[in-house]
Short mmCIF file of N, CA and C in Angstrom, two decimals:
data_model
loop_
_atom_site.label_atom_id
_atom_site.label_comp_id
_atom_site.label_asym_id
_atom_site.label_seq_id
_atom_site.Cartn_x
_atom_site.Cartn_y
_atom_site.Cartn_z
N MET F 1 -147.13 -147.28 109.91
CA MET F 1 -146.85 -148.67 109.60
C MET F 1 -148.07 -149.52 109.95
N SER F 2 -148.11 -150.67 109.41
CA SER F 2 -149.28 -151.53 109.49
C SER F 2 -149.34 -152.33 110.79
N GLY F 3 -150.54 -152.40 111.33
CA GLY F 3 -150.79 -153.25 112.48
C GLY F 3 -151.28 -154.61 112.02
N ALA F 4 -151.71 -155.43 112.97
CA ALA F 4 -152.22 -156.76 112.64
C ALA F 4 -153.44 -156.64 111.73
N ARG F 5 -153.53 -157.59 110.79
CA ARG F 5 -154.64 -157.57 109.83
C ARG F 5 -155.31 -158.94 109.81
N PRO F 6 -156.58 -158.99 109.44
CA PRO F 6 -157.27 -160.29 109.41
C PRO F 6 -156.84 -161.15 108.22
N ALA F 7 -156.70 -162.42 108.50
CA ALA F 7 -156.46 -163.41 107.44
C ALA F 7 -157.81 -163.88 106.93
N ALA F 8 -157.80 -164.83 106.02
CA ALA F 8 -159.05 -165.36 105.45
C ALA F 8 -159.95 -165.94 106.52
N ASP F 9 -159.36 -166.43 107.63
CA ASP F 9 -160.18 -167.00 108.71
C ASP F 9 -160.72 -165.93 109.66
N GLY F 10 -160.39 -164.65 109.37
CA GLY F 10 -160.88 -163.54 110.18
C GLY F 10 -160.02 -163.23 111.40
N ARG F 11 -159.05 -164.06 111.70
CA ARG F 11 -158.19 -163.83 112.87
C ARG F 11 -157.03 -162.92 112.48
N LEU F 12 -156.64 -162.04 113.42
CA LEU F 12 -155.59 -161.06 113.15
C LEU F 12 -154.21 -161.71 113.15
N ARG F 13 -153.40 -161.30 112.18
CA ARG F 13 -152.04 -161.79 112.04
C ARG F 13 -151.11 -160.62 111.73
N CYS F 14 -149.81 -160.85 111.92
CA CYS F 14 -148.80 -159.90 111.46
C CYS F 14 -148.94 -159.81 109.94
N PRO F 15 -148.91 -158.59 109.37
CA PRO F 15 -149.16 -158.44 107.94
C PRO F 15 -148.24 -159.28 107.04
N TRP F 16 -146.97 -159.43 107.41
CA TRP F 16 -146.06 -160.20 106.56
C TRP F 16 -146.51 -161.66 106.43
N GLY F 17 -147.19 -162.17 107.44
CA GLY F 17 -147.64 -163.55 107.42
C GLY F 17 -148.78 -163.81 106.46
N LEU F 18 -149.37 -162.77 105.92
CA LEU F 18 -150.51 -162.92 105.02
C LEU F 18 -150.11 -162.93 103.55
N ALA F 19 -148.83 -162.74 103.26
CA ALA F 19 -148.38 -162.59 101.87
C ALA F 19 -148.56 -163.86 101.04
N THR F 20 -148.28 -165.02 101.62
CA THR F 20 -148.43 -166.29 100.90
C THR F 20 -148.87 -167.36 101.90
N GLU F 21 -149.36 -168.46 101.39
CA GLU F 21 -149.74 -169.57 102.27
C GLU F 21 -148.53 -170.12 103.02
N ASP F 22 -147.36 -170.15 102.35
CA ASP F 22 -146.13 -170.60 103.01
C ASP F 22 -145.80 -169.72 104.20
N TYR F 23 -145.91 -168.41 104.00
CA TYR F 23 -145.65 -167.48 105.11
C TYR F 23 -146.66 -167.66 106.23
N LEU F 24 -147.93 -167.83 105.88
CA LEU F 24 -148.97 -167.97 106.90
C LEU F 24 -148.70 -169.20 107.78
N THR F 25 -148.37 -170.31 107.16
CA THR F 25 -148.06 -171.52 107.93
C THR F 25 -146.84 -171.31 108.81
N TYR F 26 -145.78 -170.74 108.24
CA TYR F 26 -144.56 -170.48 109.01
C TYR F 26 -144.86 -169.52 110.17
N HIS F 27 -145.58 -168.46 109.88
CA HIS F 27 -145.96 -167.46 110.89
C HIS F 27 -146.73 -168.11 112.04
N ASP F 28 -147.71 -168.93 111.70
CA ASP F 28 -148.60 -169.49 112.71
C ASP F 28 -147.99 -170.64 113.50
N THR F 29 -147.05 -171.38 112.91
CA THR F 29 -146.58 -172.60 113.56
C THR F 29 -145.12 -172.58 113.99
N GLU F 30 -144.30 -171.67 113.46
CA GLU F 30 -142.88 -171.70 113.77
C GLU F 30 -142.30 -170.38 114.28
N TRP F 31 -142.51 -169.31 113.54
CA TRP F 31 -141.82 -168.06 113.82
C TRP F 31 -142.15 -167.57 115.23
N GLY F 32 -141.13 -167.31 115.99
CA GLY F 32 -141.31 -166.80 117.34
C GLY F 32 -141.51 -167.88 118.39
N ARG F 33 -141.54 -169.14 117.98
CA ARG F 33 -141.67 -170.25 118.94
C ARG F 33 -140.28 -170.71 119.36
N PRO F 34 -140.09 -171.04 120.62
CA PRO F 34 -138.75 -171.42 121.09
C PRO F 34 -138.16 -172.62 120.34
N VAL F 35 -136.93 -172.43 119.89
CA VAL F 35 -136.16 -173.48 119.25
C VAL F 35 -134.98 -173.77 120.17
N ARG F 36 -134.83 -175.04 120.54
CA ARG F 36 -133.73 -175.44 121.43
C ARG F 36 -132.95 -176.56 120.77
N GLY F 37 -131.71 -176.71 121.20
CA GLY F 37 -130.84 -177.78 120.71
C GLY F 37 -129.81 -177.24 119.73
N ASP F 38 -128.60 -177.74 119.85
CA ASP F 38 -127.50 -177.23 119.02
C ASP F 38 -127.76 -177.40 117.52
N ASP F 39 -128.18 -178.59 117.09
CA ASP F 39 -128.39 -178.80 115.66
C ASP F 39 -129.54 -177.95 115.13
N ALA F 40 -130.62 -177.84 115.89
CA ALA F 40 -131.77 -177.03 115.47
C ALA F 40 -131.37 -175.56 115.35
N LEU F 41 -130.57 -175.07 116.29
CA LEU F 41 -130.12 -173.68 116.23
C LEU F 41 -129.09 -173.48 115.13
N PHE F 42 -128.25 -174.49 114.90
CA PHE F 42 -127.30 -174.42 113.79
C PHE F 42 -128.06 -174.28 112.48
N GLU F 43 -129.12 -175.07 112.31
CA GLU F 43 -129.92 -174.96 111.09
C GLU F 43 -130.45 -173.54 110.93
N ARG F 44 -131.04 -172.99 111.96
CA ARG F 44 -131.61 -171.65 111.87
C ARG F 44 -130.53 -170.61 111.62
N LEU F 45 -129.39 -170.76 112.28
CA LEU F 45 -128.26 -169.85 112.07
C LEU F 45 -127.82 -169.87 110.61
N CYS F 46 -127.71 -171.07 110.05
CA CYS F 46 -127.32 -171.21 108.64
C CYS F 46 -128.36 -170.62 107.71
N LEU F 47 -129.62 -170.94 107.93
CA LEU F 47 -130.67 -170.46 107.04
C LEU F 47 -130.79 -168.94 107.10
N GLU F 48 -130.65 -168.35 108.28
CA GLU F 48 -130.68 -166.89 108.39
C GLU F 48 -129.52 -166.28 107.63
N ALA F 49 -128.35 -166.91 107.68
CA ALA F 49 -127.19 -166.41 106.93
C ALA F 49 -127.43 -166.54 105.43
N PHE F 50 -127.98 -167.66 104.99
CA PHE F 50 -128.29 -167.83 103.57
C PHE F 50 -129.34 -166.81 103.13
N GLN F 51 -130.23 -166.42 104.01
CA GLN F 51 -131.29 -165.47 103.66
C GLN F 51 -130.75 -164.06 103.44
N SER F 52 -129.62 -163.76 104.03
CA SER F 52 -129.06 -162.41 103.94
C SER F 52 -129.06 -161.90 102.50
N GLY F 53 -129.77 -160.80 102.27
CA GLY F 53 -129.86 -160.21 100.95
C GLY F 53 -130.96 -160.80 100.07
N LEU F 54 -131.68 -161.78 100.60
CA LEU F 54 -132.75 -162.44 99.84
C LEU F 54 -134.05 -162.39 100.62
N SER F 55 -135.12 -162.80 100.00
CA SER F 55 -136.40 -162.93 100.67
C SER F 55 -136.39 -164.19 101.53
N TRP F 56 -137.01 -164.13 102.71
CA TRP F 56 -137.10 -165.33 103.55
C TRP F 56 -137.91 -166.41 102.82
N LEU F 57 -138.85 -166.00 102.00
CA LEU F 57 -139.66 -166.96 101.25
C LEU F 57 -138.78 -167.83 100.35
N THR F 58 -137.74 -167.25 99.78
CA THR F 58 -136.80 -168.01 98.96
C THR F 58 -136.18 -169.14 99.76
N ILE F 59 -135.80 -168.85 101.00
CA ILE F 59 -135.19 -169.85 101.87
C ILE F 59 -136.23 -170.86 102.34
N LEU F 60 -137.37 -170.35 102.74
CA LEU F 60 -138.44 -171.22 103.26
C LEU F 60 -138.82 -172.28 102.23
N ARG F 61 -138.94 -171.88 100.99
CA ARG F 61 -139.34 -172.82 99.94
C ARG F 61 -138.23 -173.80 99.56
N ARG F 62 -137.01 -173.53 99.98
CA ARG F 62 -135.88 -174.43 99.70
C ARG F 62 -135.39 -175.14 100.96
N ARG F 63 -136.10 -174.97 102.04
CA ARG F 63 -135.61 -175.52 103.32
C ARG F 63 -135.38 -177.02 103.26
N GLU F 64 -136.26 -177.77 102.65
CA GLU F 64 -136.05 -179.21 102.57
C GLU F 64 -134.82 -179.54 101.73
N GLY F 65 -134.58 -178.76 100.70
CA GLY F 65 -133.37 -178.93 99.90
C GLY F 65 -132.12 -178.67 100.73
N PHE F 66 -132.18 -177.62 101.56
CA PHE F 66 -131.05 -177.32 102.46
C PHE F 66 -130.84 -178.47 103.44
N ARG F 67 -131.92 -178.95 104.02
CA ARG F 67 -131.81 -180.04 104.99
C ARG F 67 -131.18 -181.27 104.36
N SER F 68 -131.59 -181.60 103.17
CA SER F 68 -131.03 -182.75 102.47
C SER F 68 -129.56 -182.52 102.14
N ALA F 69 -129.25 -181.36 101.62
CA ALA F 69 -127.87 -181.05 101.20
C ALA F 69 -126.90 -180.99 102.38
N PHE F 70 -127.38 -180.54 103.54
CA PHE F 70 -126.52 -180.34 104.71
C PHE F 70 -126.78 -181.38 105.80
N ALA F 71 -127.10 -182.60 105.41
CA ALA F 71 -127.21 -183.73 106.35
C ALA F 71 -128.11 -183.41 107.55
N GLY F 72 -129.24 -182.76 107.27
CA GLY F 72 -130.17 -182.43 108.35
C GLY F 72 -129.61 -181.42 109.34
N PHE F 73 -128.56 -180.73 108.95
CA PHE F 73 -127.87 -179.74 109.79
C PHE F 73 -127.31 -180.37 111.07
N SER F 74 -126.93 -181.63 110.97
CA SER F 74 -126.21 -182.27 112.07
C SER F 74 -124.81 -181.66 112.10
N ILE F 75 -124.47 -181.01 113.20
CA ILE F 75 -123.17 -180.35 113.28
C ILE F 75 -122.02 -181.34 113.05
N PRO F 76 -122.01 -182.50 113.73
CA PRO F 76 -120.89 -183.43 113.49
C PRO F 76 -120.80 -183.89 112.03
N ALA F 77 -121.95 -184.12 111.40
CA ALA F 77 -121.94 -184.58 110.00
C ALA F 77 -121.41 -183.50 109.07
N VAL F 78 -121.89 -182.27 109.22
CA VAL F 78 -121.45 -181.18 108.34
C VAL F 78 -119.98 -180.86 108.60
N ALA F 79 -119.52 -181.00 109.83
CA ALA F 79 -118.12 -180.75 110.15
C ALA F 79 -117.19 -181.71 109.40
N GLU F 80 -117.71 -182.85 109.00
CA GLU F 80 -116.91 -183.85 108.28
C GLU F 80 -116.97 -183.67 106.76
N PHE F 81 -117.73 -182.68 106.28
CA PHE F 81 -117.83 -182.48 104.84
C PHE F 81 -116.45 -182.19 104.26
N THR F 82 -116.22 -182.67 103.05
CA THR F 82 -114.94 -182.54 102.36
C THR F 82 -115.06 -181.51 101.23
N ASP F 83 -113.96 -181.33 100.51
CA ASP F 83 -113.99 -180.45 99.34
C ASP F 83 -114.96 -180.99 98.28
N THR F 84 -115.09 -182.30 98.21
CA THR F 84 -116.04 -182.91 97.28
C THR F 84 -117.47 -182.52 97.66
N ASP F 85 -117.76 -182.53 98.96
CA ASP F 85 -119.09 -182.09 99.43
C ASP F 85 -119.31 -180.61 99.11
N ARG F 86 -118.27 -179.82 99.28
CA ARG F 86 -118.37 -178.39 98.98
C ARG F 86 -118.74 -178.18 97.52
N GLU F 87 -118.07 -178.89 96.63
CA GLU F 87 -118.38 -178.77 95.20
C GLU F 87 -119.79 -179.26 94.90
N ARG F 88 -120.22 -180.31 95.57
CA ARG F 88 -121.59 -180.82 95.42
C ARG F 88 -122.59 -179.74 95.83
N LEU F 89 -122.33 -179.08 96.95
CA LEU F 89 -123.23 -178.03 97.43
C LEU F 89 -123.29 -176.86 96.45
N LEU F 90 -122.14 -176.48 95.92
CA LEU F 90 -122.10 -175.34 94.99
C LEU F 90 -122.78 -175.65 93.65
N ALA F 91 -123.05 -176.92 93.40
CA ALA F 91 -123.75 -177.31 92.17
C ALA F 91 -125.21 -177.69 92.43
N ASP F 92 -125.64 -177.66 93.68
CA ASP F 92 -126.97 -178.13 94.06
C ASP F 92 -128.04 -177.06 93.81
N PRO F 93 -128.95 -177.27 92.85
CA PRO F 93 -129.98 -176.27 92.58
C PRO F 93 -131.06 -176.19 93.66
N GLY F 94 -131.03 -177.11 94.63
CA GLY F 94 -132.02 -177.10 95.69
C GLY F 94 -131.70 -176.14 96.83
N ILE F 95 -130.51 -175.50 96.76
CA ILE F 95 -130.12 -174.55 97.79
C ILE F 95 -129.67 -173.25 97.12
N ILE F 96 -129.28 -172.28 97.93
CA ILE F 96 -128.68 -171.06 97.42
C ILE F 96 -127.18 -171.35 97.26
N ARG F 97 -126.68 -171.27 96.05
CA ARG F 97 -125.31 -171.67 95.76
C ARG F 97 -124.35 -170.49 95.85
N ASN F 98 -124.36 -169.83 96.98
CA ASN F 98 -123.48 -168.70 97.23
C ASN F 98 -122.22 -169.24 97.91
N ARG F 99 -121.09 -169.09 97.24
CA ARG F 99 -119.82 -169.65 97.72
C ARG F 99 -119.49 -169.18 99.14
N ALA F 100 -119.62 -167.90 99.41
CA ALA F 100 -119.27 -167.37 100.74
C ALA F 100 -120.17 -167.96 101.82
N LYS F 101 -121.45 -168.13 101.51
CA LYS F 101 -122.39 -168.66 102.50
C LYS F 101 -122.18 -170.16 102.71
N VAL F 102 -121.90 -170.89 101.65
CA VAL F 102 -121.58 -172.31 101.78
C VAL F 102 -120.31 -172.48 102.60
N ASP F 103 -119.29 -171.71 102.27
CA ASP F 103 -118.02 -171.82 103.00
C ASP F 103 -118.19 -171.46 104.48
N ALA F 104 -119.00 -170.45 104.76
CA ALA F 104 -119.25 -170.07 106.16
C ALA F 104 -119.96 -171.19 106.90
N THR F 105 -120.93 -171.82 106.26
CA THR F 105 -121.65 -172.92 106.90
C THR F 105 -120.71 -174.07 107.23
N LEU F 106 -119.86 -174.43 106.30
CA LEU F 106 -118.91 -175.52 106.54
C LEU F 106 -117.91 -175.15 107.63
N ALA F 107 -117.39 -173.94 107.58
CA ALA F 107 -116.44 -173.49 108.60
C ALA F 107 -117.10 -173.42 109.97
N ASN F 108 -118.34 -172.93 110.02
CA ASN F 108 -119.04 -172.84 111.31
C ASN F 108 -119.28 -174.22 111.91
N ALA F 109 -119.61 -175.19 111.07
CA ALA F 109 -119.82 -176.56 111.58
C ALA F 109 -118.53 -177.10 112.18
N LYS F 110 -117.40 -176.83 111.53
CA LYS F 110 -116.11 -177.30 112.06
C LYS F 110 -115.82 -176.67 113.43
N VAL F 111 -116.12 -175.38 113.56
CA VAL F 111 -115.92 -174.70 114.84
C VAL F 111 -116.85 -175.29 115.89
N LEU F 112 -118.13 -175.40 115.56
CA LEU F 112 -119.13 -175.86 116.53
C LEU F 112 -118.92 -177.31 116.94
N ALA F 113 -118.33 -178.10 116.06
CA ALA F 113 -118.05 -179.50 116.41
C ALA F 113 -117.08 -179.60 117.59
N GLY F 114 -116.32 -178.56 117.81
CA GLY F 114 -115.38 -178.53 118.93
C GLY F 114 -115.98 -178.01 120.23
N TRP F 115 -117.22 -177.56 120.19
CA TRP F 115 -117.88 -177.03 121.38
C TRP F 115 -118.48 -178.19 122.18
N GLU F 116 -118.73 -177.93 123.43
CA GLU F 116 -119.42 -178.90 124.30
C GLU F 116 -120.88 -179.03 123.85
N LYS F 117 -121.45 -180.19 124.08
CA LYS F 117 -122.87 -180.41 123.78
C LYS F 117 -123.69 -179.39 124.57
N GLY F 118 -124.59 -178.70 123.90
CA GLY F 118 -125.45 -177.71 124.54
C GLY F 118 -124.84 -176.31 124.62
N GLU F 119 -123.60 -176.17 124.22
CA GLU F 119 -122.94 -174.87 124.34
C GLU F 119 -123.53 -173.82 123.40
N LEU F 120 -123.84 -174.21 122.16
CA LEU F 120 -124.44 -173.25 121.23
C LEU F 120 -125.81 -172.82 121.75
N ASP F 121 -126.61 -173.78 122.19
CA ASP F 121 -127.93 -173.49 122.74
C ASP F 121 -127.81 -172.51 123.92
N ALA F 122 -126.93 -172.83 124.84
CA ALA F 122 -126.77 -171.98 126.04
C ALA F 122 -126.30 -170.59 125.66
N LEU F 123 -125.36 -170.51 124.72
CA LEU F 123 -124.84 -169.19 124.32
C LEU F 123 -125.95 -168.35 123.70
N ILE F 124 -126.63 -168.90 122.71
CA ILE F 124 -127.67 -168.11 122.03
C ILE F 124 -128.77 -167.70 123.01
N TRP F 125 -129.25 -168.64 123.81
CA TRP F 125 -130.34 -168.32 124.73
C TRP F 125 -129.92 -167.39 125.85
N SER F 126 -128.62 -167.25 126.11
CA SER F 126 -128.17 -166.31 127.14
C SER F 126 -128.43 -164.86 126.71
N TYR F 127 -128.73 -164.65 125.42
CA TYR F 127 -129.00 -163.31 124.91
C TYR F 127 -130.50 -163.01 124.81
N ALA F 128 -131.33 -163.90 125.28
CA ALA F 128 -132.78 -163.64 125.29
C ALA F 128 -133.08 -162.56 126.30
N PRO F 129 -133.70 -161.47 125.88
CA PRO F 129 -134.02 -160.40 126.83
C PRO F 129 -135.20 -160.78 127.72
N ASP F 130 -135.34 -160.08 128.81
CA ASP F 130 -136.48 -160.28 129.71
C ASP F 130 -137.75 -159.85 128.96
N PRO F 131 -138.69 -160.78 128.73
CA PRO F 131 -139.89 -160.42 127.97
C PRO F 131 -140.71 -159.32 128.64
N ALA F 132 -140.64 -159.23 129.95
CA ALA F 132 -141.41 -158.20 130.66
C ALA F 132 -140.85 -156.80 130.38
N ALA F 133 -139.61 -156.73 129.95
CA ALA F 133 -138.98 -155.44 129.68
C ALA F 133 -139.24 -154.96 128.25
N ARG F 134 -139.93 -155.78 127.47
CA ARG F 134 -140.19 -155.46 126.06
C ARG F 134 -141.69 -155.32 125.82
N PRO F 135 -142.15 -154.13 125.51
CA PRO F 135 -143.57 -154.00 125.19
C PRO F 135 -143.88 -154.71 123.87
N ALA F 136 -145.07 -155.24 123.77
CA ALA F 136 -145.50 -155.90 122.54
C ALA F 136 -145.58 -154.86 121.43
N PRO F 137 -144.99 -155.14 120.27
CA PRO F 137 -145.09 -154.17 119.17
C PRO F 137 -146.52 -154.08 118.67
N ARG F 138 -146.98 -152.87 118.39
CA ARG F 138 -148.35 -152.67 117.91
C ARG F 138 -148.39 -152.64 116.38
N THR F 139 -147.29 -152.17 115.77
CA THR F 139 -147.21 -152.08 114.32
C THR F 139 -145.85 -152.63 113.88
N LEU F 140 -145.71 -152.86 112.58
CA LEU F 140 -144.42 -153.32 112.06
C LEU F 140 -143.33 -152.28 112.31
N GLY F 141 -143.70 -151.02 112.38
CA GLY F 141 -142.74 -149.96 112.66
C GLY F 141 -142.14 -150.05 114.05
N ASP F 142 -142.80 -150.77 114.94
CA ASP F 142 -142.30 -150.94 116.31
C ASP F 142 -141.30 -152.09 116.43
N VAL F 143 -141.13 -152.84 115.36
CA VAL F 143 -140.24 -154.01 115.39
C VAL F 143 -138.87 -153.60 114.88
N PRO F 144 -137.84 -153.71 115.71
CA PRO F 144 -136.50 -153.30 115.28
C PRO F 144 -135.88 -154.32 114.33
N ALA F 145 -134.86 -153.90 113.60
CA ALA F 145 -134.08 -154.80 112.76
C ALA F 145 -132.82 -155.26 113.50
N VAL F 146 -132.39 -154.44 114.45
CA VAL F 146 -131.19 -154.70 115.24
C VAL F 146 -131.45 -154.20 116.65
N THR F 147 -130.91 -154.89 117.63
CA THR F 147 -131.01 -154.45 119.02
C THR F 147 -129.62 -154.52 119.65
N PRO F 148 -129.44 -153.90 120.81
CA PRO F 148 -128.15 -154.07 121.50
C PRO F 148 -127.85 -155.54 121.78
N GLY F 149 -128.90 -156.32 122.08
CA GLY F 149 -128.69 -157.75 122.34
C GLY F 149 -128.24 -158.50 121.10
N SER F 150 -128.82 -158.18 119.95
CA SER F 150 -128.40 -158.88 118.72
C SER F 150 -126.99 -158.46 118.31
N THR F 151 -126.65 -157.21 118.58
CA THR F 151 -125.29 -156.75 118.29
C THR F 151 -124.29 -157.47 119.19
N ALA F 152 -124.64 -157.62 120.46
CA ALA F 152 -123.75 -158.33 121.39
C ALA F 152 -123.63 -159.81 121.02
N LEU F 153 -124.75 -160.44 120.62
CA LEU F 153 -124.71 -161.85 120.21
C LEU F 153 -123.83 -162.02 118.97
N ALA F 154 -124.00 -161.15 117.99
CA ALA F 154 -123.18 -161.23 116.77
C ALA F 154 -121.70 -161.08 117.09
N LYS F 155 -121.37 -160.14 118.00
CA LYS F 155 -119.97 -159.94 118.38
C LYS F 155 -119.41 -161.17 119.09
N GLU F 156 -120.21 -161.78 119.95
CA GLU F 156 -119.75 -162.97 120.67
C GLU F 156 -119.55 -164.14 119.72
N LEU F 157 -120.46 -164.32 118.78
CA LEU F 157 -120.31 -165.40 117.81
C LEU F 157 -119.06 -165.17 116.95
N LYS F 158 -118.86 -163.94 116.53
CA LYS F 158 -117.67 -163.61 115.73
C LYS F 158 -116.39 -163.87 116.54
N LYS F 159 -116.41 -163.47 117.79
CA LYS F 159 -115.26 -163.70 118.67
C LYS F 159 -114.93 -165.19 118.78
N ARG F 160 -115.97 -166.01 118.67
CA ARG F 160 -115.80 -167.47 118.75
C ARG F 160 -115.66 -168.11 117.37
N SER F 161 -115.33 -167.30 116.38
CA SER F 161 -115.02 -167.74 115.01
C SER F 161 -116.23 -168.20 114.20
N ILE F 162 -117.44 -167.81 114.59
CA ILE F 162 -118.63 -168.10 113.79
C ILE F 162 -118.78 -166.99 112.76
N ARG F 163 -118.89 -167.37 111.51
CA ARG F 163 -118.89 -166.43 110.39
C ARG F 163 -120.29 -166.17 109.85
N PHE F 164 -120.42 -165.00 109.21
CA PHE F 164 -121.61 -164.62 108.44
C PHE F 164 -122.82 -164.38 109.33
N VAL F 165 -122.60 -163.87 110.54
CA VAL F 165 -123.72 -163.53 111.43
C VAL F 165 -123.47 -162.13 111.98
N GLY F 166 -124.08 -161.13 111.33
CA GLY F 166 -124.01 -159.77 111.82
C GLY F 166 -125.19 -159.49 112.74
N PRO F 167 -125.30 -158.26 113.24
CA PRO F 167 -126.38 -157.91 114.17
C PRO F 167 -127.79 -158.10 113.60
N THR F 168 -127.99 -157.83 112.30
CA THR F 168 -129.32 -158.00 111.70
C THR F 168 -129.67 -159.48 111.59
N THR F 169 -128.71 -160.29 111.14
CA THR F 169 -128.94 -161.73 111.05
C THR F 169 -129.16 -162.32 112.44
N ALA F 170 -128.39 -161.84 113.41
CA ALA F 170 -128.56 -162.32 114.79
C ALA F 170 -129.95 -161.98 115.31
N TYR F 171 -130.46 -160.78 114.97
CA TYR F 171 -131.80 -160.43 115.45
C TYR F 171 -132.88 -161.27 114.75
N ALA F 172 -132.70 -161.51 113.45
CA ALA F 172 -133.65 -162.37 112.74
C ALA F 172 -133.66 -163.77 113.38
N LEU F 173 -132.50 -164.26 113.77
CA LEU F 173 -132.40 -165.54 114.47
C LEU F 173 -133.15 -165.48 115.80
N MET F 174 -132.96 -164.41 116.54
CA MET F 174 -133.64 -164.24 117.84
C MET F 174 -135.16 -164.24 117.66
N GLN F 175 -135.64 -163.58 116.61
CA GLN F 175 -137.07 -163.56 116.34
C GLN F 175 -137.58 -164.94 115.94
N ALA F 176 -136.90 -165.56 115.00
CA ALA F 176 -137.36 -166.84 114.46
C ALA F 176 -137.34 -167.94 115.52
N CYS F 177 -136.39 -167.87 116.43
CA CYS F 177 -136.20 -168.95 117.42
C CYS F 177 -136.83 -168.67 118.77
N GLY F 178 -137.63 -167.61 118.85
CA GLY F 178 -138.40 -167.35 120.05
C GLY F 178 -137.67 -166.69 121.20
N LEU F 179 -136.46 -166.18 120.96
CA LEU F 179 -135.78 -165.44 122.02
C LEU F 179 -136.52 -164.15 122.31
N VAL F 180 -137.15 -163.61 121.28
CA VAL F 180 -138.02 -162.45 121.41
C VAL F 180 -139.35 -162.80 120.75
N ASP F 181 -140.42 -162.18 121.20
CA ASP F 181 -141.73 -162.38 120.59
C ASP F 181 -142.11 -161.08 119.90
N ASP F 182 -141.85 -161.03 118.60
CA ASP F 182 -142.17 -159.84 117.82
C ASP F 182 -143.46 -159.97 117.03
N HIS F 183 -144.30 -160.97 117.38
CA HIS F 183 -145.65 -160.96 116.83
C HIS F 183 -146.32 -159.70 117.37
N LEU F 184 -147.08 -159.05 116.53
CA LEU F 184 -147.74 -157.81 116.96
C LEU F 184 -148.71 -158.08 118.09
N ALA F 185 -148.98 -157.05 118.86
CA ALA F 185 -149.80 -157.18 120.07
C ALA F 185 -151.15 -157.84 119.80
N ASP F 186 -151.77 -157.55 118.67
CA ASP F 186 -153.09 -158.09 118.36
C ASP F 186 -153.03 -159.38 117.53
N CYS F 187 -151.85 -159.88 117.26
CA CYS F 187 -151.70 -161.08 116.43
C CYS F 187 -152.09 -162.33 117.22
N VAL F 188 -152.83 -163.21 116.59
CA VAL F 188 -153.29 -164.44 117.21
C VAL F 188 -152.11 -165.34 117.64
N ALA F 189 -150.95 -165.20 116.99
CA ALA F 189 -149.81 -166.05 117.31
C ALA F 189 -148.93 -165.49 118.42
N ARG F 190 -149.24 -164.30 118.92
CA ARG F 190 -148.41 -163.71 119.98
C ARG F 190 -148.47 -164.62 121.21
N GLY F 191 -147.33 -164.83 121.82
CA GLY F 191 -147.27 -165.67 123.01
C GLY F 191 -147.42 -167.15 122.71
N GLY F 192 -147.19 -167.51 121.45
CA GLY F 192 -147.31 -168.92 121.07
C GLY F 192 -148.71 -169.33 120.70
N GLY F 193 -149.64 -168.33 120.64
CA GLY F 193 -151.04 -168.53 120.36
C GLY F 193 -151.35 -169.54 119.35
#
């Protein structure tokens, strides 16, 4: 499997980050950086669920459309969405119009609106593993798709009525939100670089 490779600037990056300019910017400025706050984590949870079965680039390029369609991913605002909003979302070409994913997002917002402020943040971050116990991956082959922690997080979310988050989606969330640092050992962005 491939290790870190040089970008046009000569600095080493994770190979997936070199595929497009959108990926490079996301790789260098967002992926693997800590994300905190209930609404910010709700957004990432939703986007990872929408990505399921698709390329992340598809979601990344529609992120502003998602933000606009879902009221900036404000949990209280989305929890108040009506059937009219649901139909609007299913007709919106700026997002992925998958009925099951839209319905899960709306249902999840209703559930999360009943949680205490900071509860989603605390729950998700409680599954962050000890970074000292995880060696830095040297190649893409060293990066798992699922871990015991992501499986446990997915089970806990499901137990709390959060839909459309399996172990793979939970691990993608953990990677994207900085719970784990899966930038390759030689990547300039490792450790928030």
